[in-house]
A tleap script that builds the chain and sets N, CA, C and O, in Angstrom:
source leaprc.protein.ff14SB
mol = sequence {
  NMET VAL GLU LYS LEU THR ALA THR ASN LEU
  PRO VAL GLY LEU LEU PRO ASP ALA GLU TYR
  GLU THR ALA TYR LEU LYS MET PRO GLN ASN
  SER ARG LEU ILE LEU VAL THR ASP GLY VAL
  THR GLU ALA GLU ASN PRO GLU GLY GLU PHE
  PHE GLY ASP ASP ARG LEU GLU GLY ALA ALA
  SER GLN PHE GLU SER MET THR GLU MET PHE
  ASP SER VAL GLN ARG PHE MET ASN GLY ALA
  PRO PRO THR ASP ASP CYS THR MET ILE GLU
  LEU ARG TYR HIE ASP ARG ARG ALA GLU THR
  ARG CALA
}
set mol.1.N position { -8.939 109.023 78.064 }
set mol.1.CA position { -7.749 109.416 78.786 }
set mol.1.C position { -7.229 110.802 78.163 }
set mol.1.O position { -7.234 111.054 76.958 }
set mol.2.N position { -6.790 111.643 79.159 }
set mol.2.CA position { -6.359 113.018 78.742 }
set mol.2.C position { -4.713 112.928 79.008 }
set mol.2.O position { -4.203 112.464 80.028 }
set mol.3.N position { -4.109 113.391 78.038 }
set mol.3.CA position { -2.593 113.645 78.184 }
set mol.3.C position { -2.368 114.996 77.873 }
set mol.3.O position { -2.798 115.471 76.821 }
set mol.4.N position { -1.661 115.734 78.782 }
set mol.4.CA position { -1.288 117.172 78.713 }
set mol.4.C position { 0.016 117.358 78.149 }
set mol.4.O position { 1.013 116.869 78.681 }
set mol.5.N position { 0.066 118.111 76.986 }
set mol.5.CA position { 1.366 118.452 76.321 }
set mol.5.C position { 2.142 119.257 77.219 }
set mol.5.O position { 1.557 120.100 77.900 }
set mol.6.N position { 3.490 119.094 77.316 }
set mol.6.CA position { 4.418 119.930 78.105 }
set mol.6.C position { 5.091 120.916 77.325 }
set mol.6.O position { 5.615 121.870 77.899 }
set mol.7.N position { 5.142 120.797 76.039 }
set mol.7.CA position { 5.961 121.816 75.164 }
set mol.7.C position { 5.158 123.087 75.239 }
set mol.7.O position { 3.936 123.042 75.104 }
set mol.8.N position { 5.842 124.301 75.464 }
set mol.8.CA position { 5.335 125.557 75.467 }
set mol.8.C position { 6.005 126.492 74.601 }
set mol.8.O position { 7.183 126.273 74.318 }
set mol.9.N position { 5.367 127.588 74.105 }
set mol.9.CA position { 6.099 128.463 73.309 }
set mol.9.C position { 5.569 129.824 73.646 }
set mol.9.O position { 4.616 129.907 74.421 }
set mol.10.N position { 6.078 130.835 73.157 }
set mol.10.CA position { 5.509 132.216 73.124 }
set mol.10.C position { 4.408 132.272 72.106 }
set mol.10.O position { 4.409 131.495 71.151 }
set mol.11.N position { 3.467 133.171 72.284 }
set mol.11.CA position { 2.408 133.384 71.229 }
set mol.11.C position { 3.008 133.758 70.071 }
set mol.11.O position { 3.925 134.577 70.142 }
set mol.12.N position { 2.617 133.246 68.835 }
set mol.12.CA position { 3.256 133.622 67.534 }
set mol.12.C position { 3.064 135.130 67.394 }
set mol.12.O position { 1.992 135.668 67.672 }
set mol.13.N position { 4.127 135.790 66.957 }
set mol.13.CA position { 4.012 137.255 66.667 }
set mol.13.C position { 4.205 138.196 67.851 }
set mol.13.O position { 4.196 139.411 67.653 }
set mol.14.N position { 4.378 137.698 69.060 }
set mol.14.CA position { 4.472 138.533 70.243 }
set mol.14.C position { 5.901 139.153 70.145 }
set mol.14.O position { 6.006 140.366 70.323 }
set mol.15.N position { 6.974 138.427 69.882 }
set mol.15.CA position { 8.258 138.975 69.681 }
set mol.15.C position { 8.784 138.739 68.364 }
set mol.15.O position { 8.739 137.591 67.923 }
set mol.16.N position { 9.320 139.749 67.615 }
set mol.16.CA position { 9.755 139.441 66.188 }
set mol.16.C position { 10.790 138.517 65.985 }
set mol.16.O position { 10.867 137.931 64.905 }
set mol.17.N position { 11.738 138.277 67.048 }
set mol.17.CA position { 12.832 137.403 66.753 }
set mol.17.C position { 12.716 136.116 67.717 }
set mol.17.O position { 13.689 135.429 68.028 }
set mol.18.N position { 11.468 135.897 68.124 }
set mol.18.CA position { 11.376 134.819 69.038 }
set mol.18.C position { 11.704 133.425 68.196 }
set mol.18.O position { 11.420 133.259 67.010 }
set mol.19.N position { 12.319 132.519 69.004 }
set mol.19.CA position { 12.511 131.256 68.463 }
set mol.19.C position { 11.661 130.196 69.084 }
set mol.19.O position { 11.471 130.220 70.300 }
set mol.20.N position { 11.080 129.167 68.249 }
set mol.20.CA position { 10.070 128.305 68.866 }
set mol.20.C position { 10.518 126.854 68.788 }
set mol.20.O position { 11.184 126.464 67.829 }
set mol.21.N position { 10.182 126.100 69.725 }
set mol.21.CA position { 10.351 124.643 69.929 }
set mol.21.C position { 9.496 123.941 69.192 }
set mol.21.O position { 8.396 124.447 68.969 }
set mol.22.N position { 9.799 122.688 68.682 }
set mol.22.CA position { 8.703 121.788 68.052 }
set mol.22.C position { 8.593 120.775 68.940 }
set mol.22.O position { 9.476 120.532 69.762 }
set mol.23.N position { 7.376 120.032 68.829 }
set mol.23.CA position { 7.118 118.904 69.651 }
set mol.23.C position { 6.440 117.950 68.715 }
set mol.23.O position { 5.834 118.359 67.725 }
set mol.24.N position { 6.538 116.663 69.025 }
set mol.24.CA position { 5.762 115.645 68.252 }
set mol.24.C position { 4.898 114.840 69.131 }
set mol.24.O position { 5.158 114.613 70.312 }
set mol.25.N position { 3.887 114.429 68.519 }
set mol.25.CA position { 2.807 113.623 69.221 }
set mol.25.C position { 2.260 112.637 68.244 }
set mol.25.O position { 1.887 112.953 67.114 }
set mol.26.N position { 2.225 111.308 68.778 }
set mol.26.CA position { 1.655 110.321 67.863 }
set mol.26.C position { 0.219 110.209 68.468 }
set mol.26.O position { 0.003 109.938 69.649 }
set mol.27.N position { -0.666 110.430 67.597 }
set mol.27.CA position { -2.033 110.284 67.988 }
set mol.27.C position { -2.545 109.034 67.613 }
set mol.27.O position { -2.337 108.632 66.468 }
set mol.28.N position { -3.240 108.307 68.480 }
set mol.28.CA position { -3.981 107.049 68.169 }
set mol.28.C position { -5.185 107.204 67.338 }
set mol.28.O position { -5.755 108.294 67.377 }
set mol.29.N position { -5.628 106.316 66.632 }
set mol.29.CA position { -6.893 106.338 65.749 }
set mol.29.C position { -8.067 106.901 66.655 }
set mol.29.O position { -8.169 106.553 67.831 }
set mol.30.N position { -8.888 107.726 66.097 }
set mol.30.CA position { -9.974 108.416 66.746 }
set mol.30.C position { -9.625 109.280 67.997 }
set mol.30.O position { -10.471 109.463 68.873 }
set mol.31.N position { -8.472 109.765 68.067 }
set mol.31.CA position { -8.100 110.588 69.142 }
set mol.31.C position { -8.341 112.022 68.800 }
set mol.31.O position { -8.723 112.281 67.659 }
set mol.32.N position { -8.153 113.002 69.687 }
set mol.32.CA position { -8.357 114.396 69.390 }
set mol.32.C position { -7.338 115.218 70.078 }
set mol.32.O position { -6.928 114.820 71.168 }
set mol.33.N position { -6.904 116.259 69.602 }
set mol.33.CA position { -5.980 117.281 70.109 }
set mol.33.C position { -6.931 118.679 70.342 }
set mol.33.O position { -7.520 119.250 69.424 }
set mol.34.N position { -6.948 119.033 71.528 }
set mol.34.CA position { -7.690 120.220 71.904 }
set mol.34.C position { -6.608 121.358 72.324 }
set mol.34.O position { -5.757 121.157 73.191 }
set mol.35.N position { -6.726 122.449 71.681 }
set mol.35.CA position { -5.809 123.590 71.913 }
set mol.35.C position { -6.743 124.679 72.469 }
set mol.35.O position { -7.861 124.863 71.988 }
set mol.36.N position { -6.265 125.381 73.474 }
set mol.36.CA position { -7.013 126.412 74.094 }
set mol.36.C position { -6.166 127.611 74.378 }
set mol.36.O position { -4.958 127.479 74.574 }
set mol.37.N position { -6.797 128.859 74.410 }
set mol.37.CA position { -5.997 130.001 74.761 }
set mol.37.C position { -6.086 130.071 76.262 }
set mol.37.O position { -6.891 129.348 76.850 }
set mol.38.N position { -5.271 130.934 76.937 }
set mol.38.CA position { -5.259 131.138 78.312 }
set mol.38.C position { -6.623 131.552 78.961 }
set mol.38.O position { -6.953 131.242 80.105 }
set mol.39.N position { -7.391 132.306 78.070 }
set mol.39.CA position { -8.696 132.739 78.465 }
set mol.39.C position { -9.584 131.635 78.933 }
set mol.39.O position { -10.522 131.892 79.688 }
set mol.40.N position { -9.327 130.363 78.508 }
set mol.40.CA position { -10.187 129.352 78.890 }
set mol.40.C position { -9.819 128.859 80.301 }
set mol.40.O position { -10.701 128.693 81.144 }
set mol.41.N position { -8.539 128.627 80.558 }
set mol.41.CA position { -8.137 128.129 81.935 }
set mol.41.C position { -8.271 129.334 82.922 }
set mol.41.O position { -8.460 129.101 84.116 }
set mol.42.N position { -8.178 130.592 82.466 }
set mol.42.CA position { -8.208 131.625 83.313 }
set mol.42.C position { -9.643 132.374 83.438 }
set mol.42.O position { -9.783 133.471 83.979 }
set mol.43.N position { -10.690 131.611 82.853 }
set mol.43.CA position { -12.038 132.064 82.888 }
set mol.43.C position { -12.400 132.025 84.427 }
set mol.43.O position { -12.241 131.024 85.126 }
set mol.44.N position { -12.868 133.146 84.841 }
set mol.44.CA position { -13.232 133.230 86.472 }
set mol.44.C position { -14.824 133.088 86.669 }
set mol.44.O position { -15.689 133.479 85.886 }
set mol.45.N position { -14.988 132.491 87.799 }
set mol.45.CA position { -16.392 132.621 88.334 }
set mol.45.C position { -16.646 133.853 89.150 }
set mol.45.O position { -15.696 134.610 89.350 }
set mol.46.N position { -17.795 134.126 89.629 }
set mol.46.CA position { -18.004 135.203 90.310 }
set mol.46.C position { -17.272 135.496 91.590 }
set mol.46.O position { -17.238 136.617 92.099 }
set mol.47.N position { -16.600 134.267 92.156 }
set mol.47.CA position { -15.837 134.267 93.399 }
set mol.47.C position { -14.297 134.602 92.996 }
set mol.47.O position { -13.456 134.805 93.872 }
set mol.48.N position { -14.001 134.644 91.669 }
set mol.48.CA position { -12.601 135.007 91.225 }
set mol.48.C position { -11.754 133.668 91.152 }
set mol.48.O position { -10.525 133.709 91.117 }
set mol.49.N position { -12.395 132.599 91.133 }
set mol.49.CA position { -11.697 131.332 91.036 }
set mol.49.C position { -11.488 131.073 89.505 }
set mol.49.O position { -12.391 131.396 88.733 }
set mol.50.N position { -10.341 130.508 89.035 }
set mol.50.CA position { -10.078 130.055 87.721 }
set mol.50.C position { -10.666 128.784 87.396 }
set mol.50.O position { -10.765 127.872 88.218 }
set mol.51.N position { -11.080 128.712 86.129 }
set mol.51.CA position { -11.514 127.333 85.574 }
set mol.51.C position { -10.458 126.282 85.755 }
set mol.51.O position { -10.669 125.166 86.228 }
set mol.52.N position { -9.271 126.752 85.324 }
set mol.52.CA position { -8.022 125.864 85.519 }
set mol.52.C position { -7.932 124.681 84.707 }
set mol.52.O position { -8.876 124.218 84.066 }
set mol.53.N position { -6.632 124.150 84.757 }
set mol.53.CA position { -6.259 122.910 84.100 }
set mol.53.C position { -7.024 121.644 84.381 }
set mol.53.O position { -7.400 120.874 83.497 }
set mol.54.N position { -7.245 121.469 85.758 }
set mol.54.CA position { -8.032 120.372 86.150 }
set mol.54.C position { -9.425 120.144 85.543 }
set mol.54.O position { -9.816 119.083 85.056 }
set mol.55.N position { -10.188 121.401 85.651 }
set mol.55.CA position { -11.495 121.443 85.149 }
set mol.55.C position { -11.480 121.190 83.596 }
set mol.55.O position { -12.279 120.432 83.047 }
set mol.56.N position { -10.518 121.879 82.953 }
set mol.56.CA position { -10.334 121.651 81.417 }
set mol.56.C position { -10.117 120.228 81.141 }
set mol.56.O position { -10.790 119.680 80.268 }
set mol.57.N position { -9.235 119.581 81.809 }
set mol.57.CA position { -9.057 118.059 81.649 }
set mol.57.C position { -10.196 117.329 81.919 }
set mol.57.O position { -10.495 116.383 81.191 }
set mol.58.N position { -10.966 117.684 82.998 }
set mol.58.CA position { -12.117 116.945 83.232 }
set mol.58.C position { -13.251 117.153 82.109 }
set mol.58.O position { -13.939 116.214 81.710 }
set mol.59.N position { -13.371 118.363 81.676 }
set mol.59.CA position { -14.328 118.599 80.552 }
set mol.59.C position { -13.899 117.796 79.358 }
set mol.59.O position { -14.765 117.100 78.828 }
set mol.60.N position { -12.732 117.794 78.881 }
set mol.60.CA position { -12.133 117.059 77.840 }
set mol.60.C position { -12.417 115.515 77.981 }
set mol.60.O position { -12.631 114.839 76.975 }
set mol.61.N position { -12.414 115.018 79.129 }
set mol.61.CA position { -12.686 113.617 79.332 }
set mol.61.C position { -14.209 113.308 79.271 }
set mol.61.O position { -14.658 112.259 78.809 }
set mol.62.N position { -14.992 114.356 79.801 }
set mol.62.CA position { -16.374 114.067 79.875 }
set mol.62.C position { -17.206 114.351 78.669 }
set mol.62.O position { -18.157 113.617 78.398 }
set mol.63.N position { -16.893 115.386 77.929 }
set mol.63.CA position { -17.606 115.823 76.709 }
set mol.63.C position { -17.061 115.524 75.390 }
set mol.63.O position { -15.845 115.652 75.246 }
set mol.64.N position { -17.750 115.158 74.440 }
set mol.64.CA position { -17.205 114.761 73.204 }
set mol.64.C position { -17.234 115.915 72.210 }
set mol.64.O position { -16.479 115.930 71.238 }
set mol.65.N position { -18.182 116.954 72.484 }
set mol.65.CA position { -18.143 118.094 71.593 }
set mol.65.C position { -17.646 119.316 72.150 }
set mol.65.O position { -17.644 119.501 73.367 }
set mol.66.N position { -17.209 120.189 71.299 }
set mol.66.CA position { -16.641 121.477 71.664 }
set mol.66.C position { -17.680 122.333 72.307 }
set mol.66.O position { -17.388 123.049 73.264 }
set mol.67.N position { -18.877 122.282 71.813 }
set mol.67.CA position { -19.975 123.023 72.354 }
set mol.67.C position { -20.217 122.603 73.813 }
set mol.67.O position { -20.454 123.474 74.650 }
set mol.68.N position { -20.170 121.351 74.138 }
set mol.68.CA position { -20.307 120.866 75.555 }
set mol.68.C position { -19.138 121.420 76.367 }
set mol.68.O position { -19.328 121.894 77.486 }
set mol.69.N position { -18.017 121.365 75.847 }
set mol.69.CA position { -16.927 121.911 76.577 }
set mol.69.C position { -16.975 123.403 76.869 }
set mol.69.O position { -16.743 123.841 77.996 }
set mol.70.N position { -17.271 124.147 75.863 }
set mol.70.CA position { -17.498 125.562 75.977 }
set mol.70.C position { -18.672 125.882 76.944 }
set mol.70.O position { -18.622 126.852 77.699 }
set mol.71.N position { -19.684 125.070 76.897 }
set mol.71.CA position { -20.869 125.317 77.822 }
set mol.71.C position { -20.440 125.083 79.286 }
set mol.71.O position { -20.955 125.722 80.203 }
set mol.72.N position { -19.474 124.139 79.485 }
set mol.72.CA position { -19.009 123.825 80.902 }
set mol.72.C position { -18.216 125.058 81.460 }
set mol.72.O position { -18.248 125.327 82.661 }
set mol.73.N position { -17.545 125.753 80.607 }
set mol.73.CA position { -16.788 126.860 80.991 }
set mol.73.C position { -17.837 127.988 81.282 }
set mol.73.O position { -17.678 128.716 82.262 }
set mol.74.N position { -18.922 128.142 80.428 }
set mol.74.CA position { -19.904 129.279 80.682 }
set mol.74.C position { -20.592 128.890 82.026 }
set mol.74.O position { -20.831 129.744 82.880 }
set mol.75.N position { -20.891 127.624 82.179 }
set mol.75.CA position { -21.637 127.317 83.499 }
set mol.75.C position { -20.751 127.592 84.766 }
set mol.75.O position { -21.235 127.958 85.837 }
set mol.76.N position { -19.538 127.402 84.571 }
set mol.76.CA position { -18.533 127.536 85.713 }
set mol.76.C position { -18.524 129.185 85.965 }
set mol.76.O position { -18.590 129.649 87.103 }
set mol.77.N position { -18.438 129.971 84.835 }
set mol.77.CA position { -18.419 131.469 85.010 }
set mol.77.C position { -19.734 131.958 85.636 }
set mol.77.O position { -19.738 133.049 86.206 }
set mol.78.N position { -20.822 131.235 85.567 }
set mol.78.CA position { -21.995 131.648 86.214 }
set mol.78.C position { -22.387 133.014 85.992 }
set mol.78.O position { -22.768 133.686 86.951 }
set mol.79.N position { -22.331 133.552 84.710 }
set mol.79.CA position { -22.704 134.938 84.583 }
set mol.79.C position { -21.700 136.025 84.610 }
set mol.79.O position { -21.906 137.146 84.146 }
set mol.80.N position { -20.466 135.590 85.248 }
set mol.80.CA position { -19.339 136.556 85.201 }
set mol.80.C position { -18.840 136.905 83.831 }
set mol.80.O position { -18.722 135.987 83.020 }
set mol.81.N position { -18.523 138.178 83.468 }
set mol.81.CA position { -18.065 138.670 82.211 }
set mol.81.C position { -16.765 138.023 81.876 }
set mol.81.O position { -15.923 137.937 82.770 }
set mol.82.N position { -16.518 137.577 80.732 }
set mol.82.CA position { -15.184 137.194 80.344 }
set mol.82.C position { -14.093 138.278 80.471 }
set mol.82.O position { -14.353 139.436 80.145 }
set mol.83.N position { -12.954 137.950 80.909 }
set mol.83.CA position { -11.820 138.918 80.966 }
set mol.83.C position { -10.848 138.642 79.796 }
set mol.83.O position { -9.863 139.371 79.679 }
set mol.84.N position { -11.044 137.734 79.008 }
set mol.84.CA position { -10.165 137.489 77.961 }
set mol.84.C position { -10.945 136.636 77.014 }
set mol.84.O position { -12.066 136.218 77.303 }
set mol.85.N position { -10.284 136.354 75.763 }
set mol.85.CA position { -10.888 135.616 74.784 }
set mol.85.C position { -10.910 134.153 75.207 }
set mol.85.O position { -9.929 133.694 75.792 }
set mol.86.N position { -12.037 133.348 74.929 }
set mol.86.CA position { -12.013 131.915 75.320 }
set mol.86.C position { -12.165 131.077 74.014 }
set mol.86.O position { -13.267 130.805 73.536 }
set mol.87.N position { -10.945 130.680 73.460 }
set mol.87.CA position { -10.840 130.060 72.149 }
set mol.87.C position { -10.418 128.660 72.420 }
set mol.87.O position { -9.492 128.424 73.196 }
set mol.88.N position { -11.075 127.725 71.798 }
set mol.88.CA position { -10.802 126.281 71.689 }
set mol.88.C position { -10.690 125.845 70.234 }
set mol.88.O position { -11.523 126.226 69.412 }
set mol.89.N position { -9.786 125.138 69.940 }
set mol.89.CA position { -9.667 124.373 68.681 }
set mol.89.C position { -9.500 122.896 68.799 }
set mol.89.O position { -8.647 122.470 69.577 }
set mol.90.N position { -10.181 122.133 68.151 }
set mol.90.CA position { -10.173 120.692 68.133 }
set mol.90.C position { -9.784 120.069 66.859 }
set mol.90.O position { -10.380 120.306 65.808 }
set mol.91.N position { -8.698 119.205 66.967 }
set mol.91.CA position { -8.267 118.510 65.848 }
set mol.91.C position { -8.545 116.872 66.176 }
set mol.91.O position { -8.119 116.282 67.168 }
set mol.92.N position { -9.315 116.323 65.162 }
set mol.92.CA position { -9.468 114.860 65.344 }
set mol.92.C position { -8.742 114.024 64.503 }
set mol.92.O position { -8.650 114.383 63.329 }
set mol.93.N position { -8.226 113.024 64.833 }
set mol.93.CA position { -7.432 112.051 63.980 }
set mol.93.C position { -8.313 110.860 63.670 }
set mol.93.O position { -8.786 110.163 64.568 }
set mol.94.N position { -8.536 110.630 62.319 }
set mol.94.CA position { -9.308 109.520 61.986 }
set mol.94.C position { -8.586 109.050 60.654 }
set mol.94.O position { -8.565 109.805 59.682 }
set mol.95.N position { -8.041 107.896 60.618 }
set mol.95.CA position { -7.339 107.388 59.488 }
set mol.95.C position { -8.449 106.509 58.665 }
set mol.95.O position { -8.882 105.412 59.019 }
set mol.96.N position { -8.775 107.164 57.604 }
set mol.96.CA position { -9.619 106.467 56.679 }
set mol.96.C position { -9.169 105.282 56.088 }
set mol.96.O position { -9.953 104.407 55.721 }
set mol.97.N position { -7.789 105.188 55.958 }
set mol.97.CA position { -7.220 103.941 55.342 }
set mol.97.C position { -7.462 102.757 56.256 }
set mol.97.O position { -7.665 101.635 55.793 }
set mol.98.N position { -7.440 102.999 57.501 }
set mol.98.CA position { -7.739 101.961 58.593 }
set mol.98.C position { -9.057 101.265 58.139 }
set mol.98.O position { -9.153 100.041 58.228 }
set mol.99.N position { -10.002 101.976 57.689 }
set mol.99.CA position { -11.288 101.523 57.400 }
set mol.99.C position { -11.227 100.476 56.216 }
set mol.99.O position { -11.825 99.403 56.300 }
set mol.100.N position { -10.512 100.818 55.158 }
set mol.100.CA position { -10.454 99.979 54.025 }
set mol.100.C position { -9.610 98.682 54.364 }
set mol.100.O position { -9.715 97.672 53.667 }
set mol.101.N position { -8.838 98.743 55.374 }
set mol.101.CA position { -7.923 97.547 55.666 }
set mol.101.C position { -8.819 96.557 56.528 }
set mol.101.O position { -8.619 95.342 56.532 }
set mol.102.N position { -9.733 97.121 57.190 }
set mol.102.CA position { -10.561 96.231 58.182 }
set mol.102.C position { -11.472 95.203 57.445 }
set mol.102.O position { -12.183 94.433 58.092 }
savepdb mol mol.pdb
quit
């Protein structure tokens, strides 16, 4: 299951006096949080179509590794040069205390 976070903020450091909102997320055991730059969703194929949120969510559902997700973006781009950075960060939640209680 993919859940899209709705909280957004300006990039850190863009404006010196920017104020940022916080958001909270309760992550279930063995879940992951994937953060991407806009260069991922705005990656273009040779026809000028964006990778977009729907494809990103599909890749997150389909692939377990960040390598596979990044490869799906590269396949979509089909040789088109990137126009921005494509950065992905994955955080996995695994509570080791749960293992000792089981």
